[in-house]
Amino acid sequence: MEKVSVNRMNARFALPNGSFDFLQFKHSNFFLKFPNPNPNANLLRLRRLNCSVSDGTVPSSVGATDSALVVKKKAAEVSSDLKGTSIFLVGMKSSLKTSLGKLLADALRYYYFDSDSLVEEAVGGALAAKSFTESDTKGFYESETEVLKQLSSMGRLVVCAGNGAVTSPTNLALLRHGITLWIDVPIDLVARDVTEDQSQFTPSEISISGSHPEVKDELGALYVKYRAGYATADAIISVQKVASQLGCDNLDEVTKEDLTLEALKEIEKLTRVKKMIEEAARPF
């Protein structure tokens, strides 16, 4: 493969054949560079640190449970009408959102990406991204736009999108290249995630050194800030709604399988509506 020169920062991704491709970031020019002119053909073979690819098996943490089998069965039913359309997940950062994204990708045999992680790797890691965000939040969001441009041009992806994805009309338009789901996780659960994993938010977004109530208040302000962008999604996957449907008194009883199944049901509804519209538009 032709060597790629990188003038500023890059992340390198291993391909199954042992060679490497580069994801390059240079100022506002962020792009995936492949030796083959067809990016989709290469993407189907791409493996990276923040990407999981299903080989038809369920992760060991899930096991051969009934719920996992139900998810797999529903995914198989949805796949034919989905036809490789990518899925974008928006909403507050949380372990539930990430777990849902990875399981959904596995069930559909899609690739999983986290847009913020892509930007982080491109600029030199989490610490470099933290500094970049604090000094130039607008620039960080613009780099996410470049990421979304690349990802939205490809198929068979589940993308956990950062808040930058819902901050501008340009980014929202890029999400329309696929199906967008708002993963609505209660603020209390997100706050617990933040206190357990302080790397999820930068100081420019939230004071991670605060107490749980303080973190919860700051997250509530972020939720209000981004809610209008989240609401543009094609469907909402609400943890509280799923808990109510299942008769769960405790939200912790809602599993990633429960949420993934709900996501697949919403995707199925959306693809059926699209199919009906397309059939209605056909000439007699």
Coordinates of C-alpha atoms in Angstrom, one line a residue:
M1 CA 0.0 0.0 0.0
E2 CA 1.3 3.5 -0.8
K3 CA 2.7 5.2 2.3
V4 CA 0.6 8.1 3.5
S5 CA 2.4 11.2 4.8
V6 CA 0.8 13.0 7.7
N7 CA 1.7 16.6 8.2
R8 CA 0.0 17.0 11.6
M9 CA -1.8 14.2 13.4
N10 CA -3.1 10.8 12.5
A11 CA -4.5 7.6 13.8
R12 CA -3.5 4.3 12.2
F13 CA -5.9 1.4 11.8
A14 CA -5.0 -2.2 11.2
L15 CA -6.5 -4.2 8.3
P16 CA -6.9 -8.0 8.4
N17 CA -4.1 -8.4 5.8
G18 CA -1.7 -6.8 8.3
S19 CA -1.3 -3.5 6.4
F20 CA -2.4 -0.2 7.7
D21 CA -4.6 2.7 6.7
F22 CA -4.6 6.2 8.1
L23 CA -7.3 8.4 9.4
Q24 CA -5.8 11.8 9.0
F25 CA -6.6 15.1 10.8
K26 CA -5.2 18.3 9.5
H27 CA -6.8 21.5 10.7
S28 CA -10.4 21.3 9.5
N29 CA -9.6 18.6 6.9
F30 CA -10.5 15.3 8.4
F31 CA -10.7 12.2 6.2
L32 CA -10.3 8.5 5.9
K33 CA -7.7 7.6 3.3
F34 CA -7.9 4.3 1.5
P35 CA -5.7 2.9 -1.3
N36 CA -8.9 1.6 -3.0
P37 CA -11.0 4.4 -4.6
N38 CA -14.1 2.7 -3.3
P39 CA -14.3 3.5 0.5
N40 CA -17.1 1.0 1.1
A41 CA -15.1 -1.9 -0.1
N42 CA -12.3 -1.0 2.3
L43 CA -14.6 -0.2 5.2
L44 CA -16.0 -3.7 5.1
R45 CA -12.5 -5.0 5.9
L46 CA -11.6 -2.3 8.4
R47 CA -10.7 -3.1 11.9
R48 CA -9.8 -0.4 14.4
L49 CA -9.5 0.2 18.1
N50 CA -12.9 1.7 18.5
C51 CA -14.7 -0.5 16.0
S52 CA -16.3 -3.8 16.7
V53 CA -17.2 -6.2 13.9
S54 CA -19.7 -9.0 14.3
D55 CA -18.6 -12.5 13.2
G56 CA -22.0 -13.9 13.8
T57 CA -21.4 -14.6 17.5
V58 CA -22.8 -12.9 20.6
P59 CA -20.3 -11.3 23.0
S60 CA -19.4 -13.6 26.0
S61 CA -20.9 -11.0 28.4
V62 CA -24.3 -11.6 26.9
G63 CA -24.1 -15.4 26.4
A64 CA -26.8 -17.6 24.9
T65 CA -29.6 -16.0 26.8
D66 CA -33.2 -15.9 25.6
S67 CA -33.0 -12.1 25.3
A68 CA -29.9 -12.2 23.2
L69 CA -31.5 -14.8 20.9
V70 CA -34.6 -12.6 20.5
V71 CA -32.4 -9.6 19.6
K72 CA -30.6 -11.7 17.0
K73 CA -33.9 -12.9 15.5
K74 CA -35.4 -9.4 15.3
A75 CA -32.2 -8.1 13.7
A76 CA -32.4 -10.8 11.0
E77 CA -36.0 -9.8 10.3
V78 CA -35.1 -6.1 10.1
S79 CA -31.9 -6.5 8.0
S80 CA -33.6 -7.3 4.7
D81 CA -35.6 -4.0 4.6
L82 CA -32.8 -2.0 6.2
K83 CA -30.5 -2.8 3.3
G84 CA -27.3 -1.6 4.9
T85 CA -28.6 1.8 6.0
S86 CA -26.4 3.2 8.8
I87 CA -27.8 3.9 12.2
F88 CA -26.8 7.1 14.1
L89 CA -27.3 7.2 17.9
V90 CA -27.6 10.6 19.6
G91 CA -28.2 11.6 23.2
M92 CA -26.2 12.1 26.4
K93 CA -23.1 10.1 26.8
S94 CA -23.7 7.0 28.8
S95 CA -22.6 3.4 29.2
L96 CA -26.1 2.3 28.2
K97 CA -25.9 4.2 24.9
T98 CA -22.5 2.7 24.2
S99 CA -23.6 -0.8 25.1
L100 CA -26.7 -0.5 23.0
G101 CA -24.7 0.7 20.0
K102 CA -22.2 -2.2 20.2
L103 CA -24.9 -4.8 20.6
L104 CA -27.0 -3.4 17.8
A105 CA -23.9 -3.4 15.5
D106 CA -23.2 -7.0 16.5
A107 CA -26.8 -8.1 15.9
L108 CA -27.0 -6.5 12.5
R109 CA -23.4 -7.5 11.6
Y110 CA -22.5 -3.8 11.2
Y111 CA -19.4 -1.9 12.2
Y112 CA -19.5 0.2 15.4
F113 CA -17.9 3.6 15.6
D114 CA -17.8 6.4 18.2
S115 CA -17.4 9.7 16.4
D116 CA -15.7 11.4 19.4
S117 CA -13.2 8.6 19.8
L118 CA -12.3 8.9 16.1
V119 CA -11.6 12.6 16.6
E120 CA -9.6 11.8 19.8
E121 CA -7.4 9.3 18.0
A122 CA -6.9 11.6 15.1
V123 CA -5.6 14.5 17.3
G124 CA -3.3 12.3 19.3
G125 CA -5.4 10.7 22.1
A126 CA -7.8 11.6 24.9
L127 CA -5.4 14.1 26.6
A128 CA -4.7 16.0 23.3
A129 CA -8.5 16.0 22.5
K130 CA -9.2 17.4 26.0
S131 CA -6.7 20.2 25.4
F132 CA -8.1 20.8 21.9
T133 CA -11.7 21.0 23.2
E134 CA -10.9 23.4 26.0
S135 CA -8.9 25.7 23.7
D136 CA -11.1 25.5 20.6
T137 CA -14.5 23.9 21.2
K138 CA -15.7 25.1 17.8
G139 CA -12.8 23.5 16.1
F140 CA -13.5 20.2 17.8
Y141 CA -17.1 20.3 16.6
E142 CA -15.9 21.2 13.1
S143 CA -13.6 18.2 13.1
E144 CA -16.6 16.0 14.1
T145 CA -18.4 17.4 11.1
E146 CA -15.6 16.1 8.9
V147 CA -15.9 12.7 10.6
L148 CA -19.6 12.6 10.0
K149 CA -19.1 13.5 6.3
Q150 CA -17.0 10.4 5.9
L151 CA -19.1 8.1 8.0
S152 CA -22.4 9.2 6.4
S153 CA -21.1 8.4 3.0
M154 CA -20.7 4.7 4.0
G155 CA -23.1 2.0 4.9
R156 CA -23.6 -0.8 7.4
L157 CA -22.5 1.3 10.4
V158 CA -23.8 2.0 13.9
V159 CA -22.4 5.3 15.0
C160 CA -22.5 6.7 18.5
A161 CA -22.5 10.4 17.7
G162 CA -21.2 13.1 20.1
N163 CA -23.1 16.3 20.9
G164 CA -21.3 18.1 18.1
A165 CA -23.5 16.0 15.7
V166 CA -26.6 17.9 16.8
T167 CA -25.2 21.4 17.1
S168 CA -25.5 22.6 13.5
P169 CA -27.8 22.2 10.5
T170 CA -24.9 20.8 8.5
N171 CA -24.3 18.0 11.0
L172 CA -28.1 17.3 11.3
A173 CA -28.3 17.0 7.5
L174 CA -25.5 14.5 7.5
L175 CA -27.4 12.3 10.0
R176 CA -30.3 12.2 7.5
H177 CA -28.1 9.9 5.4
G178 CA -29.1 7.1 7.8
I179 CA -31.6 6.4 10.6
T180 CA -31.2 8.5 13.7
L181 CA -32.2 7.2 17.2
W182 CA -32.3 9.3 20.3
I183 CA -31.1 7.2 23.2
D184 CA -32.9 8.9 26.1
V185 CA -31.2 7.9 29.3
P186 CA -32.4 9.5 32.6
I187 CA -30.0 12.2 33.9
D188 CA -29.6 10.4 37.2
L189 CA -28.1 7.3 35.4
V190 CA -25.9 9.5 33.3
A191 CA -24.6 11.3 36.4
R192 CA -23.8 8.0 38.0
D193 CA -21.8 7.1 34.9
V194 CA -19.9 10.4 35.1
T195 CA -18.9 9.9 38.7
E196 CA -17.7 6.4 37.9
D197 CA -15.9 7.3 34.7
Q198 CA -14.7 10.9 34.7
S199 CA -13.3 10.7 31.2
Q200 CA -16.7 10.9 29.5
F201 CA -17.0 14.7 29.7
T202 CA -14.4 17.4 29.5
P203 CA -14.1 20.3 32.0
S204 CA -15.4 22.6 29.3
E205 CA -18.7 20.6 29.4
I206 CA -19.1 19.7 33.0
S207 CA -17.2 20.0 36.4
I208 CA -16.3 16.4 36.9
S209 CA -14.9 17.1 40.3
G210 CA -18.4 18.0 41.7
S211 CA -20.6 15.9 43.9
H212 CA -23.3 13.7 42.4
P213 CA -26.1 16.3 42.9
E214 CA -23.8 19.0 41.3
V215 CA -22.9 16.8 38.4
K216 CA -26.6 16.0 37.9
D217 CA -27.5 19.7 37.8
E218 CA -24.8 20.4 35.2
L219 CA -25.9 17.4 33.1
G220 CA -29.5 18.7 33.3
A221 CA -28.2 22.0 31.8
L222 CA -26.4 20.2 29.0
Y223 CA -29.6 18.2 28.3
V224 CA -31.6 21.4 27.9
K225 CA -28.9 22.8 25.6
Y226 CA -28.9 19.8 23.3
R227 CA -32.5 18.5 23.6
A228 CA -33.8 20.3 20.5
G229 CA -31.0 18.6 18.5
Y230 CA -31.7 15.2 20.0
A231 CA -35.4 15.7 19.2
T232 CA -34.7 15.7 15.4
A233 CA -34.1 12.0 15.6
D234 CA -36.3 9.6 13.7
A235 CA -37.3 7.8 16.9
I236 CA -36.7 7.9 20.6
I237 CA -35.4 4.9 22.6
S238 CA -36.4 5.8 26.2
V239 CA -35.1 3.9 29.1
Q240 CA -38.0 4.9 31.2
K241 CA -40.5 3.9 28.5
V242 CA -38.9 0.5 28.1
A243 CA -38.9 0.0 31.9
S244 CA -42.6 0.9 32.0
Q245 CA -43.4 -1.6 29.2
L246 CA -41.5 -4.3 31.0
G247 CA -43.0 -3.5 34.4
C248 CA -39.7 -2.7 36.0
D249 CA -39.7 -0.6 39.1
N250 CA -36.0 -0.1 39.0
L251 CA -34.4 1.4 35.9
D252 CA -31.3 -0.7 36.5
E253 CA -33.4 -3.8 35.6
V254 CA -33.5 -2.6 32.0
T255 CA -30.8 -4.4 30.1
K256 CA -28.9 -3.5 26.9
E257 CA -30.8 -6.4 25.2
D258 CA -34.1 -4.8 26.2
L259 CA -33.0 -1.4 24.8
T260 CA -31.5 -3.0 21.6
L261 CA -34.7 -4.9 21.0
E262 CA -36.7 -1.6 21.3
A263 CA -34.3 0.0 18.9
L264 CA -34.8 -2.8 16.4
K265 CA -38.5 -2.5 16.6
E266 CA -38.3 1.3 15.9
I267 CA -36.0 0.7 13.0
E268 CA -38.4 -1.9 11.7
K269 CA -41.3 0.6 11.8
L270 CA -39.2 3.3 10.0
T271 CA -38.1 1.0 7.3
R272 CA -41.7 -0.3 6.7
V273 CA -43.0 3.3 6.4
K274 CA -40.2 4.1 3.9
K275 CA -41.0 0.9 1.9
M276 CA -44.7 1.8 1.8
I277 CA -43.9 5.4 0.6
E278 CA -41.6 4.0 -2.1
E279 CA -44.3 1.5 -3.3
A280 CA -46.9 4.2 -3.3
A281 CA -44.7 6.4 -5.5
R282 CA -44.4 3.7 -8.2
P283 CA -46.3 4.3 -11.4
F284 CA -49.3 2.0 -12.1

